[in-house]
Coordinates of C-alpha atoms and ligand atoms in Angstrom, one line a residue:
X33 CA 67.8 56.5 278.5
X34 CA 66.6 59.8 279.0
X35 CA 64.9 59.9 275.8
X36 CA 62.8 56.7 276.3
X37 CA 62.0 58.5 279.5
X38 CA 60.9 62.0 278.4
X39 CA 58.5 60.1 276.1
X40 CA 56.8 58.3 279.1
X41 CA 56.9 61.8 281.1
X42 CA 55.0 64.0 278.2
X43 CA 52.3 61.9 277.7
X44 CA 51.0 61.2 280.8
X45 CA 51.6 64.8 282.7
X46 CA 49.2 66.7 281.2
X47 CA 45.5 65.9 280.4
X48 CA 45.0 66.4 276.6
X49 CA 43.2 69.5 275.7
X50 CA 39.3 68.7 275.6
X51 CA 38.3 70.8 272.1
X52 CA 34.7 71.0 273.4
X53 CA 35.6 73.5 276.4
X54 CA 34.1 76.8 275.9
X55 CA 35.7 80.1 274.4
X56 CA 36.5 82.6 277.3
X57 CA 33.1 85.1 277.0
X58 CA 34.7 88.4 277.8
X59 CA 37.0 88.0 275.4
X60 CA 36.1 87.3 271.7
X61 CA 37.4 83.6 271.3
X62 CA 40.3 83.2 274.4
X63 CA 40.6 79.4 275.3
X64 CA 38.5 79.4 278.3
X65 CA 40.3 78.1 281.5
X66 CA 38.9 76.5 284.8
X67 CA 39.1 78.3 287.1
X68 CA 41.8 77.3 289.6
X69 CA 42.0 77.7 293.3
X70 CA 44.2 80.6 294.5
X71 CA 47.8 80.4 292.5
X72 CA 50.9 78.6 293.7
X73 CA 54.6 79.1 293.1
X74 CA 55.8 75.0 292.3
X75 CA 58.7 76.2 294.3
X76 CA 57.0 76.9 297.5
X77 CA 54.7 73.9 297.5
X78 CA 56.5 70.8 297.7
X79 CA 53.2 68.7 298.1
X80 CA 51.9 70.2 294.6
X81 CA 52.7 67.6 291.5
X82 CA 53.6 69.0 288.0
X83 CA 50.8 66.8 286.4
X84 CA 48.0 68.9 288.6
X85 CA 49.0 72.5 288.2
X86 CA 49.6 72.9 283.8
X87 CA 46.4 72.9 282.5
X88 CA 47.6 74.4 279.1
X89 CA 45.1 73.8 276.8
X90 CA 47.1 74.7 273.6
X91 CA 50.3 72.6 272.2
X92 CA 51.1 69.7 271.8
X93 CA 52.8 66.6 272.8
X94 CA 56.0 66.4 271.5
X95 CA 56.5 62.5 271.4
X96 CA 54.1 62.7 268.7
X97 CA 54.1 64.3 265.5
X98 CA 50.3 66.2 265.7
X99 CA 50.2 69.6 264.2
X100 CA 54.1 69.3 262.7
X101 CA 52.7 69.1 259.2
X102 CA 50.2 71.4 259.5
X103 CA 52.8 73.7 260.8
X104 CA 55.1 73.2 258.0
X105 CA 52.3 73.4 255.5
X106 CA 51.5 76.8 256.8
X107 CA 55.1 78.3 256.9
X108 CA 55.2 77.3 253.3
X109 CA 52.3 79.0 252.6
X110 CA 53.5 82.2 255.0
X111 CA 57.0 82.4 252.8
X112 CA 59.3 79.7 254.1
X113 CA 61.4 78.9 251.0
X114 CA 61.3 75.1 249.8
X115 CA 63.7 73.2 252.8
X116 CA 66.4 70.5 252.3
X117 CA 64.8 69.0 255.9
X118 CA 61.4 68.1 257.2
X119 CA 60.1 67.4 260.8
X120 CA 60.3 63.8 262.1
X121 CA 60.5 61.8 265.0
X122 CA 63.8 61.2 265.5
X123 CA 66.3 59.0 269.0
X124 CA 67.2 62.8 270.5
X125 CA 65.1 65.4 271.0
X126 CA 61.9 63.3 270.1
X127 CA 60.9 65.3 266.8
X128 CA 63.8 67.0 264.6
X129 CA 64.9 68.4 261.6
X130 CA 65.4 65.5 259.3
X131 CA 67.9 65.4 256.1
X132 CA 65.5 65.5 253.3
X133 CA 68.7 65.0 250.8
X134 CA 72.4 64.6 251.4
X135 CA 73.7 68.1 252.7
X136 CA 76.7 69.3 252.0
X137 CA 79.5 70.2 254.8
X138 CA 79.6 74.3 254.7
X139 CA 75.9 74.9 253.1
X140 CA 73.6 77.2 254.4
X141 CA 70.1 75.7 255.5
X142 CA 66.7 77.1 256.6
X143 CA 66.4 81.5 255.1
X144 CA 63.2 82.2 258.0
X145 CA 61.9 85.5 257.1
X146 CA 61.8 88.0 259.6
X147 CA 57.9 88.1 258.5
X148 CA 57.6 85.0 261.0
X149 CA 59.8 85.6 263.8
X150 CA 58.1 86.5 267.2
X151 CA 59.8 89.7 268.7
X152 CA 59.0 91.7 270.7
X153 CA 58.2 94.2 268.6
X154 CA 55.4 91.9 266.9
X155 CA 51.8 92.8 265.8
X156 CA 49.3 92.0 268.9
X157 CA 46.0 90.5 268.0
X158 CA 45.2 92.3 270.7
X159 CA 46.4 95.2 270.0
X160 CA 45.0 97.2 273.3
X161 CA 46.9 94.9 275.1
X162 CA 50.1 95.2 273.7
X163 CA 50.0 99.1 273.8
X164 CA 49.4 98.5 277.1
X165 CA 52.6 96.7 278.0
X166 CA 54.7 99.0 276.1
X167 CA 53.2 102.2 277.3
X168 CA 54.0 100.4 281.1
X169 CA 57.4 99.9 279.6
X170 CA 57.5 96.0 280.2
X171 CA 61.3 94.8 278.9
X172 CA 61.6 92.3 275.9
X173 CA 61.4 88.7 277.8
X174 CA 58.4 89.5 280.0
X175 CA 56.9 91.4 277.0
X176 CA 57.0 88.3 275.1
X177 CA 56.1 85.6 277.2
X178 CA 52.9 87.8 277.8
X179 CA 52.7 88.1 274.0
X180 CA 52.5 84.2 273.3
X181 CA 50.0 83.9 276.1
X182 CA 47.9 85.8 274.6
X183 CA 48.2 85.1 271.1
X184 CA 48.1 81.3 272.0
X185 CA 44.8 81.8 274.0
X186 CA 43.1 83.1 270.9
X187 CA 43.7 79.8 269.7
X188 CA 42.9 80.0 265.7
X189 CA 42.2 83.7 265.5
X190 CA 46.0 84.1 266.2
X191 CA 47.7 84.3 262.8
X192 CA 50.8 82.3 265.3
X193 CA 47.9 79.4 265.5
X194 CA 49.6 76.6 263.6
X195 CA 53.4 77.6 265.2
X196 CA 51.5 77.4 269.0
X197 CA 49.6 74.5 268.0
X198 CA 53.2 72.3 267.4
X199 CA 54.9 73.9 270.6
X200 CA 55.4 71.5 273.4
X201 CA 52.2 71.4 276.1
X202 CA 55.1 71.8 278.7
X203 CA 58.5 72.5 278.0
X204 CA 60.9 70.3 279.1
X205 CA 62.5 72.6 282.2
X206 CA 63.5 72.9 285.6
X207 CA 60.7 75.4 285.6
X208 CA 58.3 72.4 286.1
X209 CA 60.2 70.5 289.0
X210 CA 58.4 71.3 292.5
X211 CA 60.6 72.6 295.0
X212 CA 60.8 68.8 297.1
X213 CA 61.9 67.4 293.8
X214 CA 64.8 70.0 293.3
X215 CA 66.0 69.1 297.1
X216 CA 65.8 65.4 296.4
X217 CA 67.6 65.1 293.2
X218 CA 69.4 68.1 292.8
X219 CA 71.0 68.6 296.2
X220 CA 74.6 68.4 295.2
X221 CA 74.3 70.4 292.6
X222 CA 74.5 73.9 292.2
X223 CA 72.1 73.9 289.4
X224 CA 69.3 73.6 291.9
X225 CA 70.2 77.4 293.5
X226 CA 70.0 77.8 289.7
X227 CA 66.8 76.4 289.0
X228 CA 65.5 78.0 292.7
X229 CA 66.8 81.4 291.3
X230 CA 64.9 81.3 288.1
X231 CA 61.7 79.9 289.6
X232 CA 61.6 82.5 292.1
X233 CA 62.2 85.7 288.9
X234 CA 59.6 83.8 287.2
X235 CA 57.2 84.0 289.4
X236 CA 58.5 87.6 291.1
X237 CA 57.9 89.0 287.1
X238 CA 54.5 87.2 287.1
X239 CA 53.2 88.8 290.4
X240 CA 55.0 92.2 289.3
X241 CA 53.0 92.0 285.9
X242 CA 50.0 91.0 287.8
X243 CA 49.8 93.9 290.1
X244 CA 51.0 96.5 288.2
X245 CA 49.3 95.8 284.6
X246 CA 46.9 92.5 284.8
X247 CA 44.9 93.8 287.8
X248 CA 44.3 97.2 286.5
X249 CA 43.0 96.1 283.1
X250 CA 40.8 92.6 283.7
X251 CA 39.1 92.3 280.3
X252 CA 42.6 92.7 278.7
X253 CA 44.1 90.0 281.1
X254 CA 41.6 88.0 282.9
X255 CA 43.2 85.8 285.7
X256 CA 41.9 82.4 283.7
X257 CA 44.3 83.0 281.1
X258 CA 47.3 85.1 282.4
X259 CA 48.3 83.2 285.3
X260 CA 51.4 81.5 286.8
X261 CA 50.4 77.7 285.2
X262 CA 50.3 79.8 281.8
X263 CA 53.6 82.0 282.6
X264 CA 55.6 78.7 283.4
X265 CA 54.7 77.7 280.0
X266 CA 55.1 80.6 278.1
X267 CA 58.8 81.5 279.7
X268 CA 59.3 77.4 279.6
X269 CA 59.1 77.7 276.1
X270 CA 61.1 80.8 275.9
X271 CA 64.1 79.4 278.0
X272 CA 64.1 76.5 275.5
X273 CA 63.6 78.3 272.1
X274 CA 64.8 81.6 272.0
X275 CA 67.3 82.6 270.0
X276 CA 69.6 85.7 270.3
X277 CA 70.4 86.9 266.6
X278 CA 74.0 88.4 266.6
X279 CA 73.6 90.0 263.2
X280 CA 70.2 91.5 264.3
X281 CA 72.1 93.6 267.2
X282 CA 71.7 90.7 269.3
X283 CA 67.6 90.8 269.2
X284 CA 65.9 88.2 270.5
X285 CA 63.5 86.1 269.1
X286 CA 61.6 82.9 268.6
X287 CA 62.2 81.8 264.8
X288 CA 59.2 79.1 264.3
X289 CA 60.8 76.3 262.2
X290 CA 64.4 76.9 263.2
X291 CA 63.1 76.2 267.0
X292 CA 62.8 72.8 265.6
X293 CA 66.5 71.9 265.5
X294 CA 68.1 70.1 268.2
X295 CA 71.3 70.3 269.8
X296 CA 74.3 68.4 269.5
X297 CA 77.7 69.0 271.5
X298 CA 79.5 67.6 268.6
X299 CA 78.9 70.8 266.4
X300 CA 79.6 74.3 266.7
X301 CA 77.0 75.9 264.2
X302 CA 74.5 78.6 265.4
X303 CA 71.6 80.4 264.3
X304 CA 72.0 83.7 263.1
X305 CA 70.6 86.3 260.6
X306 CA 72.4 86.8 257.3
X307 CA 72.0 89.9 255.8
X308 CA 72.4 89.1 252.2
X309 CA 69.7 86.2 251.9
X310 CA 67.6 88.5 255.0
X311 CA 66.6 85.3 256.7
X312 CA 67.7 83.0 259.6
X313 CA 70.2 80.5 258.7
X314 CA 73.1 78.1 259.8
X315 CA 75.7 77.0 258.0
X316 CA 76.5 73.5 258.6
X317 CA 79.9 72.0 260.1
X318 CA 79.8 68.7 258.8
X319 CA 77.6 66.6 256.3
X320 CA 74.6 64.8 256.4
X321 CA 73.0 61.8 254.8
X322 CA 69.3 61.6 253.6
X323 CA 67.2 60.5 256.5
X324 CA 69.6 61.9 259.1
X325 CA 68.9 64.3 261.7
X326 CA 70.7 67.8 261.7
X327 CA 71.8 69.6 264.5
X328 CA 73.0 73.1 265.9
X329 CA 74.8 74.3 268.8
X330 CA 72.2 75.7 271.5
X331 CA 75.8 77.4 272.7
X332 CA 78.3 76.4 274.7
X333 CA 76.9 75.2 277.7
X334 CA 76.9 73.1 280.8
X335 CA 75.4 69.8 280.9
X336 CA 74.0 71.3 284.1
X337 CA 72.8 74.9 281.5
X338 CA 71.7 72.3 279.1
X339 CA 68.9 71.0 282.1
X340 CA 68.3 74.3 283.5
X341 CA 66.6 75.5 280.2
X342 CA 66.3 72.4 278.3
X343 CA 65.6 69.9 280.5
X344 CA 68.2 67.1 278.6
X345 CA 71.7 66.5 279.8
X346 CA 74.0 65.2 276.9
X347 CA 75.5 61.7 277.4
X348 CA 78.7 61.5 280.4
X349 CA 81.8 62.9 278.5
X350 CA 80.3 64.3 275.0
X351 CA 80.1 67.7 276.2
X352 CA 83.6 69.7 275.5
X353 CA 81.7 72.8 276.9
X354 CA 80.4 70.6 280.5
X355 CA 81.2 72.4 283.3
X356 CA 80.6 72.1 287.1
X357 CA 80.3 75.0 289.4
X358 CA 82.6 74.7 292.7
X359 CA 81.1 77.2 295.7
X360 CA 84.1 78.7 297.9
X361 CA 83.1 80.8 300.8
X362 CA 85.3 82.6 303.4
X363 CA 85.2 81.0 306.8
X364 CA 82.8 82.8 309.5
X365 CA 85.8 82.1 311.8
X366 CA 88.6 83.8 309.6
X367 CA 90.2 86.3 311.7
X368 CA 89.6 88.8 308.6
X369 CA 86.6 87.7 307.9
X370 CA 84.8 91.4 307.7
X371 CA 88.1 92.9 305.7
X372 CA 88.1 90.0 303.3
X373 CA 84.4 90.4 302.5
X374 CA 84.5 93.6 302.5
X375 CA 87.4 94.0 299.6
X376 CA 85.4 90.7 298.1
X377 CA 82.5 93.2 297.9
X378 CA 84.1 96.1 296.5
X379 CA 84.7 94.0 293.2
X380 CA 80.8 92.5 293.3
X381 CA 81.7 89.4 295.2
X382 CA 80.3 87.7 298.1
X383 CA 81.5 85.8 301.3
X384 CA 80.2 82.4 299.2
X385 CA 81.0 82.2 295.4
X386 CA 80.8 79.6 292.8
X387 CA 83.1 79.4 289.9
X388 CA 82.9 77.2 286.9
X389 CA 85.5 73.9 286.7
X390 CA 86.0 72.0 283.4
X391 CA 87.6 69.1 282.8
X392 CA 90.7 71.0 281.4
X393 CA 91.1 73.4 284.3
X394 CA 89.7 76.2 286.7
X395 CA 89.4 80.0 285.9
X396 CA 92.4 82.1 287.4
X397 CA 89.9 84.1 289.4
X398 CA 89.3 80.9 292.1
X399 CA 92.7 80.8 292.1
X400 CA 92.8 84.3 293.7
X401 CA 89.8 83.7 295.6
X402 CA 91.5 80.8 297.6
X403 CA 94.4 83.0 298.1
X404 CA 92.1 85.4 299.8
X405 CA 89.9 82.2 301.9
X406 CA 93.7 81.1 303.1
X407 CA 95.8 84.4 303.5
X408 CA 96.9 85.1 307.2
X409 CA 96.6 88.7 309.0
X410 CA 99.6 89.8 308.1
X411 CA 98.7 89.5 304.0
X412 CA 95.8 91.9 304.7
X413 CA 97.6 95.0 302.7
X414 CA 97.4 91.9 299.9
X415 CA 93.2 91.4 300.5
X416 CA 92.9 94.2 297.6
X417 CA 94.6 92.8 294.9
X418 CA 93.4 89.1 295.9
X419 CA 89.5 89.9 295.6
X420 CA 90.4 92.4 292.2
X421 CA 92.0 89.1 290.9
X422 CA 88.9 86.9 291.7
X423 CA 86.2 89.3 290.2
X424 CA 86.3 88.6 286.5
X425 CA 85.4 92.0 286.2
X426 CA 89.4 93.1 286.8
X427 CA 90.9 94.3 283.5
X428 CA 94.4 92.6 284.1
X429 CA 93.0 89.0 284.2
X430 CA 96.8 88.0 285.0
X431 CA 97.3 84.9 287.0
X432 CA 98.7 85.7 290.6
X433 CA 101.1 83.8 292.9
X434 CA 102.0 84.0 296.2
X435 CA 104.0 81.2 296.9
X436 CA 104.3 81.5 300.6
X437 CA 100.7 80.4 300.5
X438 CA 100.0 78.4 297.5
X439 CA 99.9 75.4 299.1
X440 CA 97.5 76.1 301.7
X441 CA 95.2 77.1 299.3
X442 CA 95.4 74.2 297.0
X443 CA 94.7 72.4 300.0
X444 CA 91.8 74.2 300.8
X445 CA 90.7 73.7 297.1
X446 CA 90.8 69.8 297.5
X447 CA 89.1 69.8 300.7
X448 CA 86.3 72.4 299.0
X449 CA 86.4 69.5 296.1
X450 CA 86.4 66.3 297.8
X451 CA 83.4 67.9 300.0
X452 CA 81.6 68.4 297.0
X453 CA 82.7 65.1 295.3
X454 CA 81.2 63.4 298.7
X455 CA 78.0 65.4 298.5
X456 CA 77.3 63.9 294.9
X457 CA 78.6 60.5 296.3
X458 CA 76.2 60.3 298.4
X459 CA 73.3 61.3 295.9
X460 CA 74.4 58.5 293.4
X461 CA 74.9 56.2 295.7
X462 CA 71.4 56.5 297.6
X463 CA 69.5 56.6 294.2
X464 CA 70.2 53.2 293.6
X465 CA 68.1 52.7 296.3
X466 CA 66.4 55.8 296.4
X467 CA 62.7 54.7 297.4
X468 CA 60.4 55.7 294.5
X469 CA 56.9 55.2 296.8
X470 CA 54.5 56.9 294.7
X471 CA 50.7 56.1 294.6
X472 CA 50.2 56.0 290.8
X473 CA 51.9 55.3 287.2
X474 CA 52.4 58.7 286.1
X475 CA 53.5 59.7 289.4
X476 CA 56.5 56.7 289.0
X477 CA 57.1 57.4 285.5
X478 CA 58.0 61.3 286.6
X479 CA 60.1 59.9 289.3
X480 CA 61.8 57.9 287.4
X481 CA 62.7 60.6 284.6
X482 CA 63.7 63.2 287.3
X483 CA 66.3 60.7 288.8
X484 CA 67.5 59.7 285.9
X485 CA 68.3 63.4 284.8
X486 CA 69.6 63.7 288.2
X487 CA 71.8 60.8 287.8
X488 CA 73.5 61.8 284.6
X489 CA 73.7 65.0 285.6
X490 CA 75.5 64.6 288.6
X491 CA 77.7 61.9 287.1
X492 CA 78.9 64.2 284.6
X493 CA 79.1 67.0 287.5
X494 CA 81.0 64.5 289.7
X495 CA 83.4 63.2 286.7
X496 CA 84.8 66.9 286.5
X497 CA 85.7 67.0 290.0
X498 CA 87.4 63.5 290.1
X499 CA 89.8 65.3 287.7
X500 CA 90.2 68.9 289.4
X501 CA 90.8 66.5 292.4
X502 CA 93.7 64.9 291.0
X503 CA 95.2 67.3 289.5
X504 CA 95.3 69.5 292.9
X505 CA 96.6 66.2 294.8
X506 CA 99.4 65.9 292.0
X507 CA 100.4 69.5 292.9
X508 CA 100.6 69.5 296.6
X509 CA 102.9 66.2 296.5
X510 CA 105.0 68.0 294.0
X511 CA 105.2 70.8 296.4
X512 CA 105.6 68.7 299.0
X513 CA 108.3 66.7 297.8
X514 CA 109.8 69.5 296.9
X515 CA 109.3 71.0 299.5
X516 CA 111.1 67.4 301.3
X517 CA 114.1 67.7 298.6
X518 CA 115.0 71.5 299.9
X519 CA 115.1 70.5 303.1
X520 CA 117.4 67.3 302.6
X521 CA 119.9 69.2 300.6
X522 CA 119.8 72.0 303.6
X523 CA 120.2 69.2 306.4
X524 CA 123.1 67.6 304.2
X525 CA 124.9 71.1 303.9
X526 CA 124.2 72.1 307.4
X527 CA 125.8 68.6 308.3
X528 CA 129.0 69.5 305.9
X529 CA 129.2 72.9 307.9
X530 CA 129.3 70.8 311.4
Ligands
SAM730 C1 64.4 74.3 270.4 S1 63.5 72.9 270.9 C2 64.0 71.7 269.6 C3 62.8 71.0 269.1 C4 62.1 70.1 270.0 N1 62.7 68.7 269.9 C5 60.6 69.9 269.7 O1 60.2 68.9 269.3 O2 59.9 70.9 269.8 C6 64.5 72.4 272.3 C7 64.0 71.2 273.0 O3 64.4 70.0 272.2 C8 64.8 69.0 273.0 N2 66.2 68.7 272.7 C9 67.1 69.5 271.9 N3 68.3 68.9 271.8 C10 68.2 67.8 272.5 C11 69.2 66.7 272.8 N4 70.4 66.8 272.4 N5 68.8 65.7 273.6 C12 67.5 65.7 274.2 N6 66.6 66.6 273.9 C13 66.9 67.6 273.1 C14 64.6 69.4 274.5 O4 63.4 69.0 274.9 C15 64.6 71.0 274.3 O5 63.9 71.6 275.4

């Protein structure tokens, strides 16, 4: 479903890039861009629509297969050894690594040269510009959401042309939803603070970049090409392609041709560097037959991670690493309200916190936490060790139990659950009849992809706390009855005493 969907959303968000608009002047051969009224942050602007602000005239759209061969044509001819896969259209991800030949389980794929990974420590055609942004000290990701910027707006001057060329015109992300469509389809989820969160660094690193480096150096940077439409892309496409290379000391980088993999929840195979061929590779966890399309793991992450910086969510119940985050807070009207937070904040935690559930369980550290949101006055020597527990950052991660209270706080953990569970109720249940009143095509066909991501999402989201709900309402009745069986067999031996 989703699929069908994203197809309909990419081709009619953005206007295709017109290959008759002029150079930028001041700058050699920089794609020249219209220049657009003052800028907005998506967040802030509810009224604004995706498909007016991305003008990104570079890219491509990724329902269709433009640029992929000229891409792989010119990797071959940059070092890419002969591949076992080629670039197709395929049912996830819309264009994929395709099985060229059978593939055995346990063999090593791909051997990307470090030649044509984008690092940060990468060659600037500009060079003036990137000796700029190091002298000003600007850190890796910034650094190199600027760097693609600019290479991409010196269009075939860049030697990155043909990679830029066959990157997505926008990046599937939460990056591109405006701030009323994160309140109307992501309000029971936490993902939308999430989303909210990473908006708002996004466009804080933009303005920081702005006023410290862009403004002081206007031929470098002009404002038609290093704005926030062009940012959004450039970390949209870093959010969804970057890799982190373990055997590199962790570098980061984007690996053209590798980027082209999509991910699966049913394997557990990652891109690294390996030393001894000096190349990025995976190893595969399971075979593949000519003409099928081969996957990796983007990590283990939520379905919720998965649509923060990939914009997909993975069918209800595939994902073993699905997770939803629960959001316990300690109540204004706690009679140790100020002592509780205040030991919560001497171990980096606040009066609200969210922890992840799964479908097998909770971390010990909410646990503790609801300990803390339910312990009475005279537990306050107790707050100490209760907030050390819930901060993952406490060395003995040992499960505590304080049995005089334990079922007060599972309680208040069903009640924190089945108010969430309601929350996403509600969602699902009004986006059956959620009113889609739009005033064109594209606007519905956006609308209807958002809701449907929505949907899943929150189905999956929802599905985890059905289970944590059960589970806590099979251990109060067993502490209950228990609780019931005690007392019976005092009452019969008090009665034997009379
Ligand atoms: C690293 S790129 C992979 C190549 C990408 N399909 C392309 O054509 O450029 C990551 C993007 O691929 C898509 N993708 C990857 N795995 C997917 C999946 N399991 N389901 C749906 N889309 C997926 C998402 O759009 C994601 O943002």
């Amino acid at each position: 479903m989703a699929e069908a969907c994203s197809r309909i959303l990419q081709t009619t968000l953005i206007p295709p890039f017109s290959p008759t608009q002029k150079p930028y002047s001041s700058y050699g051969q920089r794609a020249f861009f219209p220049r657009h009224a003052p800028v907005h942050c998506s967040v802030s602007t509810g009224s604004r629509t995706a498909a007016e602000g991305q003008k990104i005239p570079w890219g491509c759209d990724v329902d269709s297969l433009e640029n992929a061969s000229a891409l792989q044509q010119w990797l071959s001819d940059s070092g890419l050894p002969p591949q076992k896969m080629a670039i197709q259209r395929v049912k996830v991800g819309e264009r994929g690594l395709v099985a060229l030949k059978n593939i055995r389980k346990g063999e090593k794929l791909l051997f990307v040269p470090p030649s044509l990974f984008i690092t940060a420590d990468s060659e600037w055609s500009c060079t003036e510009a990137g000796k700029i942004l190091r002298q000003n000290g600007v850190p890796d990701w910034p650094l190199l959401a600027t760097y693609l910027i600019s290479e991409a707006s010196l269009m075939k001057s860049s030697r990155w042309s043909n990679y830029i060329a066959a990157l997505p015109r926008q990046p599937y992300s939460l990056l591109y939803w405006t701030r009323a469509e994160l309140d109307r389809y992501l309000e029971a989820s936490q993902i939308r603070e999430r989303a909210l969160e990473r908006i708002t660094n996004v466009v804080g690193t933009y303005n920081d970049l702005r006023l410290r480096i862009f403004s002081k150096h206007p031929y470098l940077f002009p404002e038609e090409v290093f704005n926030l439409e062009t940012f959004t892309w450039s970390f949209g496409i870093i959010f969804s392609r970057l890799v982190r290379l373990p055997s590199m000391d962790n570098r980061v980088a984007l690996v053209p041709w590798a980027d082209m993999l999509n991910h699966s929840c049913d394997v557990e195979t990652f891109l690294d560097y390996d030393k001894s061929s000096q190349g990025v590779v995976f190893t595969t966890d399971r075979q593949y037959q000519l003409g099928e399309q081969v996957f990796i793991s983007y990590g283990r992450k939520s379905n919720g991670e998965l649509l923060l910086s990939y914009g997909f969510v993975p069918r209800e119940g595939t994902n073993p690493s699905d997770s939803v985050e629960l959001s316990l807070s300690i109540k204004k009207s706690d009679k140790c309200h100020k002592e509780k937070v205040e030991a919560l904040k001497k171990h980096g935690l606040s009066s609200s916190q969210c922890f992840p559930i799964r479908i097998t369980g909770w971390p010990v550290e909410l646990m503790a936490y609801a300990y803390l949101a339910v312990s009475p006055p005279s537990m306050s020597r107790q707050f100490e060790e209760m907030a050390a527990a819930a901060s993952n950052k406490s060395n003995a991660k040992k499960e505590i139990r304080y049995p005089e209270i334990e079922e007060k706080a599972l309680q208040f953990l069903l009640d924190t659950c089945e108010s969430s569970i309601s929350k996403y109720t509600k969602f699902l249940q009004g986006s059956e009849s959620m009113d889609l009143d739009v005033t064109s095509p594209k606007q519905l066909n956006r609308r209807v992809f958002l809701k449907q991501l929505a949907v899943d999402l929150c189905t999956s989201e929802r599905r985890i706390l059905f289970r944590s709900q059960y589970i806590l309402r099979r251990r109060l009745r067993d502490i209950r009855s228990g609780e019931l069986r005690a007392l019976r067999i005092f009452d019969g031996v008090r009665k034997l005493f009379k």
